[in-house]
Coordinates of C-alpha atoms and ligand atoms in Angstrom, one line a residue:
X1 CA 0.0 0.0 0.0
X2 CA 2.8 2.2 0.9
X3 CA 4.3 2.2 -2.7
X4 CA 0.9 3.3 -4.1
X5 CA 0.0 5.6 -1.9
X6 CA 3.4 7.1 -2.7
X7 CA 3.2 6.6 -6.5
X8 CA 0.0 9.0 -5.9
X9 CA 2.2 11.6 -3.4
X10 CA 4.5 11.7 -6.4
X11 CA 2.2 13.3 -9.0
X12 CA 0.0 15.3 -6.0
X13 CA 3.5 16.9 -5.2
X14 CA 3.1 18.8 -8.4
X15 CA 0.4 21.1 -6.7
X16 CA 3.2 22.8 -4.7
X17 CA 5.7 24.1 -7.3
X18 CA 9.3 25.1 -6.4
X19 CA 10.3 28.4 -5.4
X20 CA 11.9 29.0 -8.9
X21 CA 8.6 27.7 -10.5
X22 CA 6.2 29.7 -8.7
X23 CA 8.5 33.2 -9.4
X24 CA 8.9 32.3 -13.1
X25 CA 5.1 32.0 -13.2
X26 CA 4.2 35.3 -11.0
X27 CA 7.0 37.4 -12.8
X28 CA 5.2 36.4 -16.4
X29 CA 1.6 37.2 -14.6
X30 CA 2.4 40.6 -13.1
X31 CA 4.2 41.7 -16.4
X32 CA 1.1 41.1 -17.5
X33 CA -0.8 43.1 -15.0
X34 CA 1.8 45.9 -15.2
X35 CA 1.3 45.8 -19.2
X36 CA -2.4 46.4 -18.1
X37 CA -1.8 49.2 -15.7
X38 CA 0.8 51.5 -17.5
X39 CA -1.4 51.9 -20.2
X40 CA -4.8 52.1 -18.1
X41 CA -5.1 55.7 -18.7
X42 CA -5.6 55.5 -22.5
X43 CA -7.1 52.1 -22.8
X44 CA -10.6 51.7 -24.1
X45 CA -13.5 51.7 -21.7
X46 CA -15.4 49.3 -24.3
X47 CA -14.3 47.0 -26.9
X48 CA -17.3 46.0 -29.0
X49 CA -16.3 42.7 -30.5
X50 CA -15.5 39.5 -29.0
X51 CA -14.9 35.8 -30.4
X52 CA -18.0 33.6 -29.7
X53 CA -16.6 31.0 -31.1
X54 CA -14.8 28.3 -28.5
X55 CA -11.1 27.7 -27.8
X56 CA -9.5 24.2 -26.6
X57 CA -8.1 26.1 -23.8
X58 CA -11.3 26.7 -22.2
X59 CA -11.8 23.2 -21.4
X60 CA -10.6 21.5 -18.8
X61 CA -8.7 18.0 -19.2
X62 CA -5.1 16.5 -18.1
X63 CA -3.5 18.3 -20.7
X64 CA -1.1 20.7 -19.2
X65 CA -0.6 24.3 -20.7
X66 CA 2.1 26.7 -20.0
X67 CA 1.4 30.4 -18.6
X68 CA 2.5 32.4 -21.5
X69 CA -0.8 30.3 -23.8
X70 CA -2.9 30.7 -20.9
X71 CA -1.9 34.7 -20.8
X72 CA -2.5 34.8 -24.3
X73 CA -5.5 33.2 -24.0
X74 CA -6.7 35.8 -21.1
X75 CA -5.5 38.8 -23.7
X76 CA -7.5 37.6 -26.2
X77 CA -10.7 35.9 -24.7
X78 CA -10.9 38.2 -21.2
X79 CA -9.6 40.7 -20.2
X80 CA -9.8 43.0 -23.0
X81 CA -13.4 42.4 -25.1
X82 CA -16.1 44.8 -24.1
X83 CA -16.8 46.4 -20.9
X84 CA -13.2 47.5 -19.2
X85 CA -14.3 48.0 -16.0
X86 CA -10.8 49.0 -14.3
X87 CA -11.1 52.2 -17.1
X88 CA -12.1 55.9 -16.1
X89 CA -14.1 56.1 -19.0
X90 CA -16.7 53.5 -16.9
X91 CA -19.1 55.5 -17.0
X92 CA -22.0 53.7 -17.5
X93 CA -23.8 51.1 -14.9
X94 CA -22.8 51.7 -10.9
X95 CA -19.1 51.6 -11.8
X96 CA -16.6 50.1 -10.0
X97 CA -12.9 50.4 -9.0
X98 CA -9.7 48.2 -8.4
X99 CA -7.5 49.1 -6.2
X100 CA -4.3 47.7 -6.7
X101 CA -3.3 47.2 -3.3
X102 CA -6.9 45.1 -2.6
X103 CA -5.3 42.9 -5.5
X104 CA -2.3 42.3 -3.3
X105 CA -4.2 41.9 0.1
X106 CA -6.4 39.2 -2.0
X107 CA -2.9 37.6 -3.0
X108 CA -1.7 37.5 1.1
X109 CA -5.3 36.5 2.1
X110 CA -4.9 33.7 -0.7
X111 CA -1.4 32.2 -0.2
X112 CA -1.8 32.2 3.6
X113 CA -5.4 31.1 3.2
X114 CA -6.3 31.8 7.0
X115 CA -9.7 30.4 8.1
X116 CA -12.0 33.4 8.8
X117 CA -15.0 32.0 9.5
X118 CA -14.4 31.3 12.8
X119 CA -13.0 33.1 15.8
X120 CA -11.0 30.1 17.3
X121 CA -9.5 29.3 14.3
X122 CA -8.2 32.7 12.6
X123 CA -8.2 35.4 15.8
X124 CA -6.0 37.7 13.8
X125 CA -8.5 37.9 10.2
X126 CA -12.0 37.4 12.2
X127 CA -10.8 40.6 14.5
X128 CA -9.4 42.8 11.4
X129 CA -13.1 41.8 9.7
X130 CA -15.0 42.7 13.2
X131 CA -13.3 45.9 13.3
X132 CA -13.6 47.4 9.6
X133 CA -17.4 46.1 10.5
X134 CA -17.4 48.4 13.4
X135 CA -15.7 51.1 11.7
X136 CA -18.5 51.1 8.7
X137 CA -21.0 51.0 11.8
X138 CA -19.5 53.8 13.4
X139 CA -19.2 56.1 9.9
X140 CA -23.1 55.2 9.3
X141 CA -23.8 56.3 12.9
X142 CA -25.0 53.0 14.4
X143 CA -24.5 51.9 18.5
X144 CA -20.9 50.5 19.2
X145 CA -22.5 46.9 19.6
X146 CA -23.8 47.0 15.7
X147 CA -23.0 43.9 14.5
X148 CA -22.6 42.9 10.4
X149 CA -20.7 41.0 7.8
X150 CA -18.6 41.3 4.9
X151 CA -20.3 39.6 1.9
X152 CA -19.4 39.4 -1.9
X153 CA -21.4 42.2 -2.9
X154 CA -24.6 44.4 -1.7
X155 CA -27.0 41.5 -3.5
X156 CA -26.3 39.2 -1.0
X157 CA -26.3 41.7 1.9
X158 CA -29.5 42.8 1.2
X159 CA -30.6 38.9 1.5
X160 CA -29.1 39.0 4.6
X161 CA -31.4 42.1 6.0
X162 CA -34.6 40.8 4.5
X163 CA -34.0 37.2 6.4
X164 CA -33.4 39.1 9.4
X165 CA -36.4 41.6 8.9
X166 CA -38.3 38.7 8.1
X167 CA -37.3 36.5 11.4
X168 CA -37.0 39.8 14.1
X169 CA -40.8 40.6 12.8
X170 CA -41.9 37.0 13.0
X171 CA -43.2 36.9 9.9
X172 CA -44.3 33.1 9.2
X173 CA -45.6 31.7 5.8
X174 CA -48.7 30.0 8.3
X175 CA -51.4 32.0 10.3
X176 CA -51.3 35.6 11.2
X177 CA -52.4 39.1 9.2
X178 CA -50.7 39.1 5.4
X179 CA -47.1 41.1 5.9
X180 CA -46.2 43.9 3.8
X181 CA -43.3 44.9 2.6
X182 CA -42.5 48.9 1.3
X183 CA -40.0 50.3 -1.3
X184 CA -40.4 52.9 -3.7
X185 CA -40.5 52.8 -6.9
X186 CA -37.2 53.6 -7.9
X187 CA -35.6 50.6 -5.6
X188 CA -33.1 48.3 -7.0
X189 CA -34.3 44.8 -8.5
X190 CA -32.2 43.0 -6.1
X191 CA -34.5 43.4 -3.2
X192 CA -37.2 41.6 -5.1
X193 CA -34.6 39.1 -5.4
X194 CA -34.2 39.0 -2.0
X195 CA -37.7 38.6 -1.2
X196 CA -38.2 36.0 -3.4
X197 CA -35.2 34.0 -2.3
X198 CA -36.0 34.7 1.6
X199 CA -39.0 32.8 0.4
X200 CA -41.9 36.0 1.2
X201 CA -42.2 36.1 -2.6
X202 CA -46.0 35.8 -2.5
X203 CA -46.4 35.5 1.0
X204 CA -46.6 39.4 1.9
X205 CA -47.7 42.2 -0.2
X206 CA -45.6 44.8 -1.7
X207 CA -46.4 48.0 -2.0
X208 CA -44.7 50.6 -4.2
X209 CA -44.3 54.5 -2.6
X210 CA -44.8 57.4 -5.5
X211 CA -41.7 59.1 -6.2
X212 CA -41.5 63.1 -6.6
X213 CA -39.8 65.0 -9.1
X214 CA -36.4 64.3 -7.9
X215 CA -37.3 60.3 -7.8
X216 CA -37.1 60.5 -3.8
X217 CA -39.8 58.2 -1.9
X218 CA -42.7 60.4 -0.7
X219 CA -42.3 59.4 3.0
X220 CA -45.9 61.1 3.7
X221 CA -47.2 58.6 1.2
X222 CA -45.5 55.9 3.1
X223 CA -46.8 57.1 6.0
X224 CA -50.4 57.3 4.8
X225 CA -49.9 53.6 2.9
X226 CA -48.9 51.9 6.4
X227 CA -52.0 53.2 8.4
X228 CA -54.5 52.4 5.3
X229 CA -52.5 48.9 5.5
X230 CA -52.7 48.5 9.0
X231 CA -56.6 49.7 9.1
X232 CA -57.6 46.7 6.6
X233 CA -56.0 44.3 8.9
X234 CA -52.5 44.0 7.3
X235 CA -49.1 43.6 8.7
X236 CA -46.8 46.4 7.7
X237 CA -43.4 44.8 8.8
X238 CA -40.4 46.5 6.4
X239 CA -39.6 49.7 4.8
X240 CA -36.7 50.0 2.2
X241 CA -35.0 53.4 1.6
X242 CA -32.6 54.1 -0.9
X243 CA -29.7 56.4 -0.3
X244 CA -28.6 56.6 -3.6
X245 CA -30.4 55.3 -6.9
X246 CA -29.6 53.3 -10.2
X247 CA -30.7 55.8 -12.0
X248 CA -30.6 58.7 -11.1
X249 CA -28.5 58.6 -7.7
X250 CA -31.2 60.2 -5.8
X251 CA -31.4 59.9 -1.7
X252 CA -34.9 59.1 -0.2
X253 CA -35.7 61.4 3.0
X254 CA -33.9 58.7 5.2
X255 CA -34.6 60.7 8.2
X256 CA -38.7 61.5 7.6
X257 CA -38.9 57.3 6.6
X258 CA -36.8 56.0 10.0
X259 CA -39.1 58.3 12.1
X260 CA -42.3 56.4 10.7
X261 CA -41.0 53.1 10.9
X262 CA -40.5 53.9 14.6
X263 CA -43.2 55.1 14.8
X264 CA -45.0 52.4 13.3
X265 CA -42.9 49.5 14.7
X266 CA -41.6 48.4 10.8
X267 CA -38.0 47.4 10.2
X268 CA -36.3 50.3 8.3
X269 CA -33.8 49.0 6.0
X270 CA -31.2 51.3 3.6
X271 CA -30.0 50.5 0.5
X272 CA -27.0 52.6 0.2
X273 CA -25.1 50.1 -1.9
X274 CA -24.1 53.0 -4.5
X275 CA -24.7 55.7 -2.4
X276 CA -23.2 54.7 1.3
X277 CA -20.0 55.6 1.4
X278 CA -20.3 59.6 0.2
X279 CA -20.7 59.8 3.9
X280 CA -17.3 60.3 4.0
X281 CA -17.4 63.2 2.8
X282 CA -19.2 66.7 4.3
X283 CA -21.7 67.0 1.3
X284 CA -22.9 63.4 1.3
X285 CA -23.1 62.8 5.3
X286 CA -25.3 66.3 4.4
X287 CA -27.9 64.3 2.0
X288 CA -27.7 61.0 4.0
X289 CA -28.7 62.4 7.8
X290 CA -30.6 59.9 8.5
X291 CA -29.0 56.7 8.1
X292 CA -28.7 56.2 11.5
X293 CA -31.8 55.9 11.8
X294 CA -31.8 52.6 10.2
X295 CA -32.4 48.7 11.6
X296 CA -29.7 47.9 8.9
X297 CA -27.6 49.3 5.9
X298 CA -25.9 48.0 2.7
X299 CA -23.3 49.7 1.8
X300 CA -20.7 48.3 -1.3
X301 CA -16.9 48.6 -0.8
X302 CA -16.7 47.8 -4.5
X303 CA -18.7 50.5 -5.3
X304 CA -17.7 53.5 -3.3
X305 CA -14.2 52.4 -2.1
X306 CA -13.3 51.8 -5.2
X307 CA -12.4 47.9 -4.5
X308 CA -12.5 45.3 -7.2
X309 CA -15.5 43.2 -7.4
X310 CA -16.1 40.9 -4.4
X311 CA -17.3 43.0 -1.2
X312 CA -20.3 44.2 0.1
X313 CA -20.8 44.9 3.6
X314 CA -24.5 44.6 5.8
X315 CA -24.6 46.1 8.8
X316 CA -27.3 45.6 11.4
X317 CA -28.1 47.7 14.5
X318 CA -29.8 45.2 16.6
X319 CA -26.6 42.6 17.0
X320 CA -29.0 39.4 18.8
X321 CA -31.3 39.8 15.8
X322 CA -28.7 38.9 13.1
X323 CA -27.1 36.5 15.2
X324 CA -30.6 34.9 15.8
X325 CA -30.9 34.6 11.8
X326 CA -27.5 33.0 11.1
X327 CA -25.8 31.2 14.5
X328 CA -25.5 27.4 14.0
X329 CA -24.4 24.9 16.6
X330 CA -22.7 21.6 15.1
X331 CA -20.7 19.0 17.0
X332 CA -17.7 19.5 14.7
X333 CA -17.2 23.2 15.2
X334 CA -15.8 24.4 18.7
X335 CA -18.2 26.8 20.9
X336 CA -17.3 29.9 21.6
X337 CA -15.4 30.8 25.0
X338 CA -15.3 33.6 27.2
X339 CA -13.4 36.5 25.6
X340 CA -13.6 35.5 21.9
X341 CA -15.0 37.6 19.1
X342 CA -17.8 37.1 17.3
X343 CA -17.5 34.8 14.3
X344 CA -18.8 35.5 11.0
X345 CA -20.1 32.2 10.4
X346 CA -22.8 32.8 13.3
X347 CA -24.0 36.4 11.0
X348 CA -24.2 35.0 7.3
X349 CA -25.1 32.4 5.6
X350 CA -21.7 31.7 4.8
X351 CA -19.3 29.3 6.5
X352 CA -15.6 28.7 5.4
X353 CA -15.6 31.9 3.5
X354 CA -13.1 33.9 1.6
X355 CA -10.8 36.0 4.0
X356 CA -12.1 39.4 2.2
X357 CA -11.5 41.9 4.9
X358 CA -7.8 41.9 3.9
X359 CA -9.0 43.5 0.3
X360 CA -10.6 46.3 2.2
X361 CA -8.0 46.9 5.1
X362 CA -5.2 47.4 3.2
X363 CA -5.6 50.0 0.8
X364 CA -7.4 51.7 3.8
X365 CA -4.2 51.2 6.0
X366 CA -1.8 52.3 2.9
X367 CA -3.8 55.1 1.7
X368 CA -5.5 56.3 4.8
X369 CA -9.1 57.8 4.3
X370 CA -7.7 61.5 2.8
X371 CA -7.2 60.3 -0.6
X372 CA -10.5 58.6 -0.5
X373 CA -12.9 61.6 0.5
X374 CA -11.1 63.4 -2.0
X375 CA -12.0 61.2 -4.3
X376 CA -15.8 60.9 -3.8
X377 CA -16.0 64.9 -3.2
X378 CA -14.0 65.1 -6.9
X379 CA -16.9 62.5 -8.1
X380 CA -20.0 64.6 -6.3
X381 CA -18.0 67.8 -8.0
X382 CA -17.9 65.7 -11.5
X383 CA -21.2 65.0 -11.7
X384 CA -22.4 69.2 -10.9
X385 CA -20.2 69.9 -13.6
X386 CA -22.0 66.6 -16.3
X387 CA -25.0 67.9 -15.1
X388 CA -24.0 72.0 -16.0
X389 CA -22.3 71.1 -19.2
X390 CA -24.7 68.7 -20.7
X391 CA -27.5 71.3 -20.1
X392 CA -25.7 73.7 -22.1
X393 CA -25.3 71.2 -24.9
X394 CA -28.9 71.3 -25.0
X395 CA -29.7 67.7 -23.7
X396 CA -32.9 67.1 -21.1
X397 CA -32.3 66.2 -17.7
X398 CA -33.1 64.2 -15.0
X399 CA -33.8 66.0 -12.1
X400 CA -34.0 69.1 -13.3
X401 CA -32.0 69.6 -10.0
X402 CA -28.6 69.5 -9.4
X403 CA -28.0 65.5 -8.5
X404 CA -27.8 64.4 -5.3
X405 CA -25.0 62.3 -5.5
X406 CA -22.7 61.2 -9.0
X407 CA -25.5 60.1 -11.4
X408 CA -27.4 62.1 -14.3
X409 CA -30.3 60.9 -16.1
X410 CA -29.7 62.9 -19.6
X411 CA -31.6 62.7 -23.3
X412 CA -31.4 64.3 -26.4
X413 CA -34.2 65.4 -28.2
X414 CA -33.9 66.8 -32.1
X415 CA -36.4 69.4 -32.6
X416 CA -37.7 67.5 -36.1
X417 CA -38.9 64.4 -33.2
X418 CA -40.1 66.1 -30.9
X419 CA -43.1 65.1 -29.2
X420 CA -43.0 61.0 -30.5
X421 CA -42.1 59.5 -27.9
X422 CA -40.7 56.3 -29.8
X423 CA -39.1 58.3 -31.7
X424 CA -37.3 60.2 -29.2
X425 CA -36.4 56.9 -27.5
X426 CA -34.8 55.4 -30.8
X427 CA -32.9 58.4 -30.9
X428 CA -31.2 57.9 -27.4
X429 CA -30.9 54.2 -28.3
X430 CA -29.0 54.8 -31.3
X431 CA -27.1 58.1 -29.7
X432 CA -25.6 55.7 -26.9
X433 CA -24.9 52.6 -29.4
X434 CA -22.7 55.4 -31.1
X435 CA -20.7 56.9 -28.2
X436 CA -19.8 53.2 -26.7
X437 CA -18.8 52.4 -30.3
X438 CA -16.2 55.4 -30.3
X439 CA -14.5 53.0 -27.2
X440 CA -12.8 55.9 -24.7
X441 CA -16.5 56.0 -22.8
X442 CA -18.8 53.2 -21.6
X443 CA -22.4 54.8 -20.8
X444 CA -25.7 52.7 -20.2
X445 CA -29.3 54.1 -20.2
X446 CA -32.4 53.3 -18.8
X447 CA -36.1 54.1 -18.9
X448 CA -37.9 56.8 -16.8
X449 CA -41.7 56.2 -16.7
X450 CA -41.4 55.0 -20.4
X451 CA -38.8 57.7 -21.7
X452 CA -35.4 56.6 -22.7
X453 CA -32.4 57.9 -20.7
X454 CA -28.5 58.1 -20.9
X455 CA -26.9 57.7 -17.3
X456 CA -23.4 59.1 -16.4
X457 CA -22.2 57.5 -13.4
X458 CA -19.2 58.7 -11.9
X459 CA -17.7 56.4 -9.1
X460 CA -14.8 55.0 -10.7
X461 CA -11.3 56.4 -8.4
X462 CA -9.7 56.9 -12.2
X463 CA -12.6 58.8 -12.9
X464 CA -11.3 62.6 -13.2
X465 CA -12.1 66.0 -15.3
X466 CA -10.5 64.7 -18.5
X467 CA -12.7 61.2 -18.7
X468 CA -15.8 64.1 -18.2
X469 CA -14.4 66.4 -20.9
X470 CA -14.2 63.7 -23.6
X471 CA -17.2 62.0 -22.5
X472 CA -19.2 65.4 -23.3
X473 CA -17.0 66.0 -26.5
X474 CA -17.9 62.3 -27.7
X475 CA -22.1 63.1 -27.1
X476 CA -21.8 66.7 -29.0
X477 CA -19.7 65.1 -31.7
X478 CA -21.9 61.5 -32.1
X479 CA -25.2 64.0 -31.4
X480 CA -24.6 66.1 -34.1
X481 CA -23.7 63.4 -36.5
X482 CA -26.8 62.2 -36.1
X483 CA -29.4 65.1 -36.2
X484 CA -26.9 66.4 -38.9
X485 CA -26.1 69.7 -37.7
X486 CA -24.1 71.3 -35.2
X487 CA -25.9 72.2 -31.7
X488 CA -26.8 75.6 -31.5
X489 CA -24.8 77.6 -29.1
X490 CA -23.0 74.1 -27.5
X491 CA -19.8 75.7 -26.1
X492 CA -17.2 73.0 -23.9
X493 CA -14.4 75.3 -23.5
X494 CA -15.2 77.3 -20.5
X495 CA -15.3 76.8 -16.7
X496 CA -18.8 75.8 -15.0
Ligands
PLP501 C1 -25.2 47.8 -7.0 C2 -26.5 48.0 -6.3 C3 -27.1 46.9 -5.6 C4 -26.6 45.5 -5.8 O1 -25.4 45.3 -5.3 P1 -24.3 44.2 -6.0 O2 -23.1 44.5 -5.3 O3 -24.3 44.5 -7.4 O4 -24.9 42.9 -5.7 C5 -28.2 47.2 -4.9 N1 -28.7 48.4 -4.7 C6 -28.1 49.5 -5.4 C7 -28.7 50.9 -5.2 C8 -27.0 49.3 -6.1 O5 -26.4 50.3 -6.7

């Protein structure tokens, strides 16, 4: 037996290359990377085409294949066809960031792989996660004893909060008055997600709050909503806020909705996923007073801390009531003792998990916050000066209003179309198809009570005037090409 099972330890030794392997391997894939990054301020923010058609690398078999094909391979196949998201010419979507130094605290948190799921096993990464929990807490305004945890993006944080809504209200698919559920109109799709995957698809009502001209929730709508609700003999059990929308980046009245849902005993949940972390900075903790109101927040460090995909954070006021949602007991996994830390395995639905605080602590411990205020007042500054400019070019708006946070809803409409709607909308269609064709931009669009909009969404740290100034050159340019004559009066060369 021995010879066989060393026979097997022969080949399985090839998972643990030599020092000189693994260093001619990383040298070839950071030369790569460094390629990637020298250039990153003149590389495309879209790439139209890609190869649909398959390649013998993408399989998997016991053919081995060296890293120079496999980099190749990622030139050609990944990292380069259509959305770059790394570029600050993102413009389109929420964007998102990618900090180098999260890339190298993902490499440490990789090769040392330390467990930290659990406090007895990994102290050291369960405390560092506990304490950038508490730190988000604290910035948000919530009690000392907050509790959270670090997920892989605001999606699955916001599952988190509904489960734990849905358990501290008692809400049980048997018996009892129908629940109901409140989110206005503009909230993001994920929620509904949520709901349906916390299983209340169905099982409670949801009822939609009117926006108002600046696509904030009404809160004296909500407010009138929950008593008619409660007056027919429904449950009113969760309100959903949004500081910060798709769209157009507008933030709800979070204080006027957390003092009804005292009021009226619901769980008040924000979705600041986009929006959160502007309260960094003087002018966003300004438009999200508030928040502190809440039972629990979602907030996305790959969003507004400029991270690379892979961390969202929820954060709950009411520690026992997360804890009651996600604890687990099992005869394999030690109990706590006196003096030990919460794990994150007892506040998610997660177990052995990815050790992702180290992505978010070190850029913040390199950097320190400065750099990063700066950058989200530079973005709120960015998007006054879209918002100025693009009016001058002659473009719609959306708000009228100066934006609350980084997004614009914009549209062109040519005089000769005015007034057909489908029309209008086939224009915008076509006017964006144009400018992510020209490749230095990325832009997306989306539909305001039937009306097609561009969006400019500025959140990307590499984001800065110049990306703005072509971006606005690019619409004039691709606008008049289209309508076939130059815009009246359009002048980019001055100051807002
Ligand atoms: C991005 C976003 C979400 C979803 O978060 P993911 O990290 O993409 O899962 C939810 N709400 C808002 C407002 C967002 O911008």
């Amino acid at each position: 037996m021995e010879e066989e099972i060393l026979n097997f330890e022969k080949l399985s030794r090839l998972l643990e290359p030599s020092a000189t392997e693994r260093a001619s391997v990383r040298e070839k894939v950071v030369t790569y990377s460094e390629e990637f990054l020298e250039k990153i301020e003149e590389a495309d923010a879209y790439k139209a085409e890609f190869k649909r058609d398959g390649s013998p690398l993408e399989s998997i078999t016991d053919e081995t294949a060296d890293i120079e094909e496999l980099i190749e391979f990622l030139r050609e196949r990944v990292d380069y066809p259509r959305l770059n998201p790394a570029s600050g010419g993102h413009m389109g979507f929420i964007p998102g960031g990618g900090l180098y130094y999260s890339a190298l605290g993902d490499y440490l948190a990789d090769v040392f792989n330390r467990y930290a799921g659990l406090f007895s096993a990994g102290p050291g990464a369960v405390r560092m996660e506990n304490m950038l929990i508490r730190w988000m807490a604290e910035i948000v305004g919530f009690p000392e004893d907050a509790a959270g945890n670090l997920t892989t993006g605001g999606s699955l944080a916001h599952l988190i909060a509904i489960v734990t809504a849905r358990d501290a209200k008692k809400i049980h698919s048997a018996g009892g008055a129908r629940p109901v559920v409140y989110f206005s109109e503009q909230h993001h799709h994920s929620l509904d997600k949520a709901l349906r995957v916390a299983g209340l698809k169905g099982e409670c009502e949801v009822h939609q709050i009117p926006i108002d001209e600046r696509c904030r929730m009404i809160a004296s709508e909500l407010e009138e909503r929950i008593e008619l609700d409660k007056k027919a003999g429904l449950n009113p059990f969760l309100a959903v806020a949004t500081a910060g929308t798709t769209d157009v980046g507008a933030v709800d009245p979070l204080e006027d909705i957390g003092v009804i849902c005292r009021k009226h005993g619901l769980w008040y949940h924000v979705d600041a996923a986009y929006g959160g972390f502007f309260i960094l900075t003087d002018k966003g903790k300004e438009k999200l007073r508030g928040i502190e109101l809440a039972d629990s927040v979602v907030m996305d460090p790959h969003k507004g801390l400029f991270l690379p995909y892979g961390l969202g954070v929820i954060l709950v006021r009411d520690r026992q009531a997360l804890y009651n949602s996600f604890y687990h007991e099992a005869d394999y996994i030690p109990p706590s003792k006196d003096g030990d830390e919460p794990s994150p395995g007892d506040y998610s639905p997660e177990l052995t998990k990815h050790f992702r605080g180290l992505r978010l602590w070190l850029p913040l411990k390199l950097f320190g916050l400065k750099p990063f205020r700066a950058c989200l007042d530079e973005k709120l500054l960015l998007a006054k000066y879209f918002h100025s400019k693009i009016k001058e070019l002659g473009f719609q708006v959306h708000p009228e209003m100066e934006p609350d946070l980084s997004v614009v809803a914009y549209r062109f409409v040519p005089k000769a179309i005015e007034g057909d709607l489908v029309k209008e909308n086939r224009f915008n269609e076509d006017l964006l198809e144009k400018v992510n064709a020209d490749g230095r931009v990325f832009i997306s669009d989306t539909k305001l009570d039937e009306t097609r909009f561009l969006r400019f969404a500025c959140l990307s740290f590499r984001t800065h005037l110049n990306n703005i100034k072509v971006l606005l050159e690019i619409l004039k340019e691709q606008t008049e090409s289209l309508i076939g004559y130059e815009i009246p009066g359009a002048d980019l060369t001055h100051d807002v």
